[in-house]
CSV table of C-alpha atoms in Angstrom, one decimal:
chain,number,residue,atom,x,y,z
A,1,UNK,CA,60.4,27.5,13.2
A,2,UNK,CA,57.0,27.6,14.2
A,3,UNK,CA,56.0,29.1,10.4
A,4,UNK,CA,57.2,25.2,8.9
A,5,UNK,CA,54.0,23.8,10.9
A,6,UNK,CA,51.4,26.6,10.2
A,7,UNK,CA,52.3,26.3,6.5
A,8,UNK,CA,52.9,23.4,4.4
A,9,UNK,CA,56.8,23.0,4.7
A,10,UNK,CA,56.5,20.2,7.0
A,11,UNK,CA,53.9,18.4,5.4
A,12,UNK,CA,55.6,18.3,1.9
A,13,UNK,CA,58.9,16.8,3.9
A,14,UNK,CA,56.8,14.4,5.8
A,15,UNK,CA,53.7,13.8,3.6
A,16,UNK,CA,52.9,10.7,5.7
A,17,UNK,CA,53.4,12.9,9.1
A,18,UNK,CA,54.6,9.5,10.3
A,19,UNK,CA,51.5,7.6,11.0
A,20,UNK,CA,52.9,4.8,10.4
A,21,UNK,CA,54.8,5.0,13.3
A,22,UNK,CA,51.5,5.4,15.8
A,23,UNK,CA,51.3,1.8,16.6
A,24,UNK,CA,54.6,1.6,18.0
A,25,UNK,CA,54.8,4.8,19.6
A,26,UNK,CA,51.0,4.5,21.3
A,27,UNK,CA,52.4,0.8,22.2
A,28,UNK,CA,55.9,2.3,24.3
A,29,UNK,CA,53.5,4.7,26.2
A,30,UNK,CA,51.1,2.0,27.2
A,31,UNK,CA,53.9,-0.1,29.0
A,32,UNK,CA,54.8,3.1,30.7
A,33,UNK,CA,51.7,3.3,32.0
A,34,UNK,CA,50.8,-0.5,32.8
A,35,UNK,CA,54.2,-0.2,34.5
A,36,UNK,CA,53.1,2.5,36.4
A,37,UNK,CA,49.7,1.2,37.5
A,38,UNK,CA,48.5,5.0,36.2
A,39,UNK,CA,45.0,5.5,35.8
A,40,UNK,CA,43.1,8.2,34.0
A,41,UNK,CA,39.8,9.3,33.1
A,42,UNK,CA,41.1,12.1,30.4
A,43,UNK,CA,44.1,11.8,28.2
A,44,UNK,CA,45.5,14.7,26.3
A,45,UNK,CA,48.4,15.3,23.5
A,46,UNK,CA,50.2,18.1,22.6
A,47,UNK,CA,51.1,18.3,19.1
A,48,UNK,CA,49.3,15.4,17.7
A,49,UNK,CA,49.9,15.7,14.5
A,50,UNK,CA,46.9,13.4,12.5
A,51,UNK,CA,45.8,11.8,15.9
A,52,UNK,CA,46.8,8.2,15.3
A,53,UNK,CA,48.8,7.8,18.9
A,54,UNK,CA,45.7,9.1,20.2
A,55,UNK,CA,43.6,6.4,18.4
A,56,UNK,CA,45.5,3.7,18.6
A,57,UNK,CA,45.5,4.1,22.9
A,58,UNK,CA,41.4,4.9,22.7
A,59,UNK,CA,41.7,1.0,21.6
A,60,UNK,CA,43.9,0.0,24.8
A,61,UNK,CA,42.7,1.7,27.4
A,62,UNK,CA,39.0,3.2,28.8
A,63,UNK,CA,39.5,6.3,29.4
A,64,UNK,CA,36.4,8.8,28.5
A,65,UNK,CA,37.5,12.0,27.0
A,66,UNK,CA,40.7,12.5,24.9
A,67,UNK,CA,41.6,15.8,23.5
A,68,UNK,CA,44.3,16.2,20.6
A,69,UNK,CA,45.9,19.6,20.3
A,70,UNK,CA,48.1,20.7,17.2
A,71,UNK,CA,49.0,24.0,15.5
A,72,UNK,CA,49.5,22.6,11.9
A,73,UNK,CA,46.5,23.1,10.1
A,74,UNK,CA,47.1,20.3,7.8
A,75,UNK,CA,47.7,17.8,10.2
A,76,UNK,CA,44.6,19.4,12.1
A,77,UNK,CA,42.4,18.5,8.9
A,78,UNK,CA,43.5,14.9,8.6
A,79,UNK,CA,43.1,14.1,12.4
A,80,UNK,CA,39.3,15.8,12.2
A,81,UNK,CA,38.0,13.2,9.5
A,82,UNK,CA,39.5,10.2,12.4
A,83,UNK,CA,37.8,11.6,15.3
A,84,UNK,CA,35.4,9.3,17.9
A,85,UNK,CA,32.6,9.8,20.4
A,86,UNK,CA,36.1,9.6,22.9
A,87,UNK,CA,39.1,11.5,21.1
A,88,UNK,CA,38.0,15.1,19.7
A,89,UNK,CA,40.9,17.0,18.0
A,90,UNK,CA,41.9,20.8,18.1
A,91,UNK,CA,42.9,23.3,16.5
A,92,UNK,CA,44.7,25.6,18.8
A,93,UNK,CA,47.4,25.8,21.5
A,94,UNK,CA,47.3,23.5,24.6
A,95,UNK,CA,47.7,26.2,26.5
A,96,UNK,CA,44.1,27.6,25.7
A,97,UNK,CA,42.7,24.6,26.3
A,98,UNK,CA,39.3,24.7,27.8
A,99,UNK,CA,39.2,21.2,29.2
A,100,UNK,CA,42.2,21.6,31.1
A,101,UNK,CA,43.9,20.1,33.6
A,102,UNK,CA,43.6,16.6,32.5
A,103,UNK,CA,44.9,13.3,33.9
A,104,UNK,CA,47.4,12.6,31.4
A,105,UNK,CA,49.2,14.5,29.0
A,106,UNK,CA,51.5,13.6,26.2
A,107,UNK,CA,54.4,15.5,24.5
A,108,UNK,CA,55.5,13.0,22.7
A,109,UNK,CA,58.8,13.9,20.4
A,110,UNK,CA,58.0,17.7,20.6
A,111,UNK,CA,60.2,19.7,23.0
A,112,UNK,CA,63.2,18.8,20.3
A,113,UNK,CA,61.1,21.6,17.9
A,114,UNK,CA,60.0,23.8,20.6
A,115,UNK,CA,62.4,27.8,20.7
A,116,UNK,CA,61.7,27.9,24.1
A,117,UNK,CA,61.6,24.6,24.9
A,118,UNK,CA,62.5,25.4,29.0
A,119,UNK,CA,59.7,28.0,28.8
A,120,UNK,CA,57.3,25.3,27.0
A,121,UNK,CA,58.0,22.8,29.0
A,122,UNK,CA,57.5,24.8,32.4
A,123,UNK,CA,54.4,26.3,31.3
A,124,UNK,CA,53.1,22.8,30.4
A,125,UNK,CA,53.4,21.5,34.1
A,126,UNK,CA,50.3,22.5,35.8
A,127,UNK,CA,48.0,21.0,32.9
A,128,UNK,CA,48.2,17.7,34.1
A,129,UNK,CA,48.8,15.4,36.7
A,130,UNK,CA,51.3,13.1,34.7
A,131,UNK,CA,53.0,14.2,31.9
A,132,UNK,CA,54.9,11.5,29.4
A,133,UNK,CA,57.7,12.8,27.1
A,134,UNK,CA,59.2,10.8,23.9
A,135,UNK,CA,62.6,12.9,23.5
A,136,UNK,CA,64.7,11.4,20.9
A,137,UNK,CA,68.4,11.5,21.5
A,138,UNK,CA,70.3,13.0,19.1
A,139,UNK,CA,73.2,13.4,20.5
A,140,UNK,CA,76.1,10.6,20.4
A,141,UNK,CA,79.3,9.7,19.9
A,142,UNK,CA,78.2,8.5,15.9
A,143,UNK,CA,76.1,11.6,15.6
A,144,UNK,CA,78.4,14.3,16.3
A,145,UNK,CA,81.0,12.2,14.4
A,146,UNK,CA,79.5,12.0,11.1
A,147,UNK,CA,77.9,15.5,11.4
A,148,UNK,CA,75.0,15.1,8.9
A,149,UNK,CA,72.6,12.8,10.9
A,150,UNK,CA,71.9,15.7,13.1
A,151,UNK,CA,72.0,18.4,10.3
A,152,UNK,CA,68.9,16.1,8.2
A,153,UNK,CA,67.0,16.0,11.2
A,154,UNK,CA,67.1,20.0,11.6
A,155,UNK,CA,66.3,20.2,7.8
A,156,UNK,CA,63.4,17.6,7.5
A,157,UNK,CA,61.7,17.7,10.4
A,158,UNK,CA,62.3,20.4,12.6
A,159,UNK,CA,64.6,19.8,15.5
A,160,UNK,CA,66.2,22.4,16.9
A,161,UNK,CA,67.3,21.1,20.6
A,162,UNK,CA,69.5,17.8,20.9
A,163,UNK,CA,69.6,15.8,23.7
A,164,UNK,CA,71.4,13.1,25.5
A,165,UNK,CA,69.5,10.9,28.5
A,166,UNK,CA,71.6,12.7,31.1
A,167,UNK,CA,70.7,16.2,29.5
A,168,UNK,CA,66.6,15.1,28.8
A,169,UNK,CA,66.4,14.6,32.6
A,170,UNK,CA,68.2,17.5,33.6
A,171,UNK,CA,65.9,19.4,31.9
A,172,UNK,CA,62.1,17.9,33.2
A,173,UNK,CA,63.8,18.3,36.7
A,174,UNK,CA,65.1,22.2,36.0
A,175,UNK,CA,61.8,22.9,34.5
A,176,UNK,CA,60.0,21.4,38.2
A,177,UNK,CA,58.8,17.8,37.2
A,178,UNK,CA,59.1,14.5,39.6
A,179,UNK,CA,60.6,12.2,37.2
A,180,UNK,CA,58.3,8.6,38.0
A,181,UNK,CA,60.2,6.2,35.6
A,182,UNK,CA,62.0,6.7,32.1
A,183,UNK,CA,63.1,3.8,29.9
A,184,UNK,CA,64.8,3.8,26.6
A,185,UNK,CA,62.9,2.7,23.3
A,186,UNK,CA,64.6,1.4,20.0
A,187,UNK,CA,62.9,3.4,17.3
A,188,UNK,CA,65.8,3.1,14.9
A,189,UNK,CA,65.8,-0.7,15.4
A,190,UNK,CA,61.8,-1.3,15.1
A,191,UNK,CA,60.2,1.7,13.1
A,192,UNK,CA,59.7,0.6,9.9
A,193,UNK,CA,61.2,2.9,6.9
A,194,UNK,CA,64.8,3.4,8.4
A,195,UNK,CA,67.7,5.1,6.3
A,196,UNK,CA,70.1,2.3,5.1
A,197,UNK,CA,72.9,3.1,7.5
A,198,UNK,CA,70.5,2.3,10.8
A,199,UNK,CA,69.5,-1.2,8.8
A,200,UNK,CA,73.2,-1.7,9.2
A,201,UNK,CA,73.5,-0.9,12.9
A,202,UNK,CA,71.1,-3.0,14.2
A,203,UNK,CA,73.0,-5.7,14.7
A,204,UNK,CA,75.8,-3.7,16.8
A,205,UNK,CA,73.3,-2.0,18.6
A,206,UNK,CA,71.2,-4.7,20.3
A,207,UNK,CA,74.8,-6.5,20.6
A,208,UNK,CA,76.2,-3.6,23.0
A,209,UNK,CA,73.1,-2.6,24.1
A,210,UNK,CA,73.0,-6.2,26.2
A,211,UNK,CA,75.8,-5.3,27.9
A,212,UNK,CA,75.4,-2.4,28.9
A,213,UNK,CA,72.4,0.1,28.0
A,214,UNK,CA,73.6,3.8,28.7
A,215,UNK,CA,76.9,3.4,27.2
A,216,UNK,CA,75.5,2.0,23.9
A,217,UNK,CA,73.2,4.9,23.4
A,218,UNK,CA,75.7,7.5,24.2
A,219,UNK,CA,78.1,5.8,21.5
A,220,UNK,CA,76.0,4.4,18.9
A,221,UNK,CA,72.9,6.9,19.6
A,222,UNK,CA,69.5,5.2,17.9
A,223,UNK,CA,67.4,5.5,21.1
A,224,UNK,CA,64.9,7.9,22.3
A,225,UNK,CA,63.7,8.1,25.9
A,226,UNK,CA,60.2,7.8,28.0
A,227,UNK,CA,59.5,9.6,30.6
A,228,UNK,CA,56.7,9.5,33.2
A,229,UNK,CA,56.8,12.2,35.4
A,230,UNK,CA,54.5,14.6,37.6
């Protein structure tokens, strides 16, 4: 799967490489960390794709060095033309990074495309002190129902694991992390440019998701989840 990344697959099924969804995404991590009362002096993400969640927290927060890693030359190119006297952006694996370990790093919707996504995520450990995951959670009671919500995401953009809360924490914990704090976020309900049919679920969503929180997402699905750990 790695090949759709290195050439131009992914970018001609994602021209945009969702940038427009930085904002949002850079804005979920921040709480996590206000929450948290985390501090950092170096910030790193894996898979960064054209830097703007990188970007957009060099505006919220002071931290001095941030390092953006990603395997997609493409991607690679647009980042370089955004970079600051902060946030530098690479062309290579994480795991030859020179700078590391770093304070904070962020894999941030990427296990989902990962082969060996145990072996990834174990390997990733030591590079950081925190580490915050974005896992999207594919798997629900209207996913596996209708079939072809999970089959377009393996198609168009790569995802080749699929998760429910329960499993996402299983995992960090098999693979040695402390989970800190997890929370979910509503990216079908707020990201703009949503299919038709998660227009339509909005309303039930936020309905049932009042009452109660776990059981929505493992019925209706729609929700990815956070996760600060060590």
């Amino acid at each position: 799967m790695l090949e759709i990344y290195q050439s131009e697959t992914y970018a001609e099924n994602n021209p945009g490489w969702h940038e427009e969804d930085a904002p949002w995404k850079a804005k979920q991590i921040a709480q996590i960390i206000n929450k948290n009362a985390i501090t950092f002096d170096t910030l790193c993400e894996v898979g960064c794709g054209t830097g703007d969640i990188l970007l957009n927290l060099e505006r919220s927060f002071g931290f001095s060095k941030g390092y953006g890693y990603e395997v997609s030359p493409h991607a690679y190119r647009r980042a370089k033309t955004k970079e600051t006297d902060r946030t530098k952006f690479h062309l290579e694996s994480v795991f030859d990074a020179a700078a590391a370990p770093f304070d904070v790093m962020l894999v941030i919707d990427v296990i989902e495309h990962v082969e060996d996504y145990l072996g990834f995520a174990k390997q990733l450990r030591p590079l950081a002190k925190y580490k915050i995951f974005h896992i999207p959670l594919d798997l629900s009671v209207q996913s596996l129902a209708r079939e072809r919500p999970i089959m377009n995401l393996r198609k168009g953009v790569g995802h080749l694991h699929y998760f429910f809360k329960e499993s996402a924490l299983a995992t960090l914990r098999d693979c040695g992390y402390n989970i800190i704090d997890h929370a979910y976020t509503a990216g079908r309900l707020e990201l703009p440019n949503q299919a038709t049919s998660s227009k339509l679920m909005k309303i039930p969503r936020r309905a049932m998701f009042a009452l109660n929180q776990d059981l929505t997402v493992r019925i209706l699905g729609g929700y990815s989840l956070l996760v600060l750990a060590e």
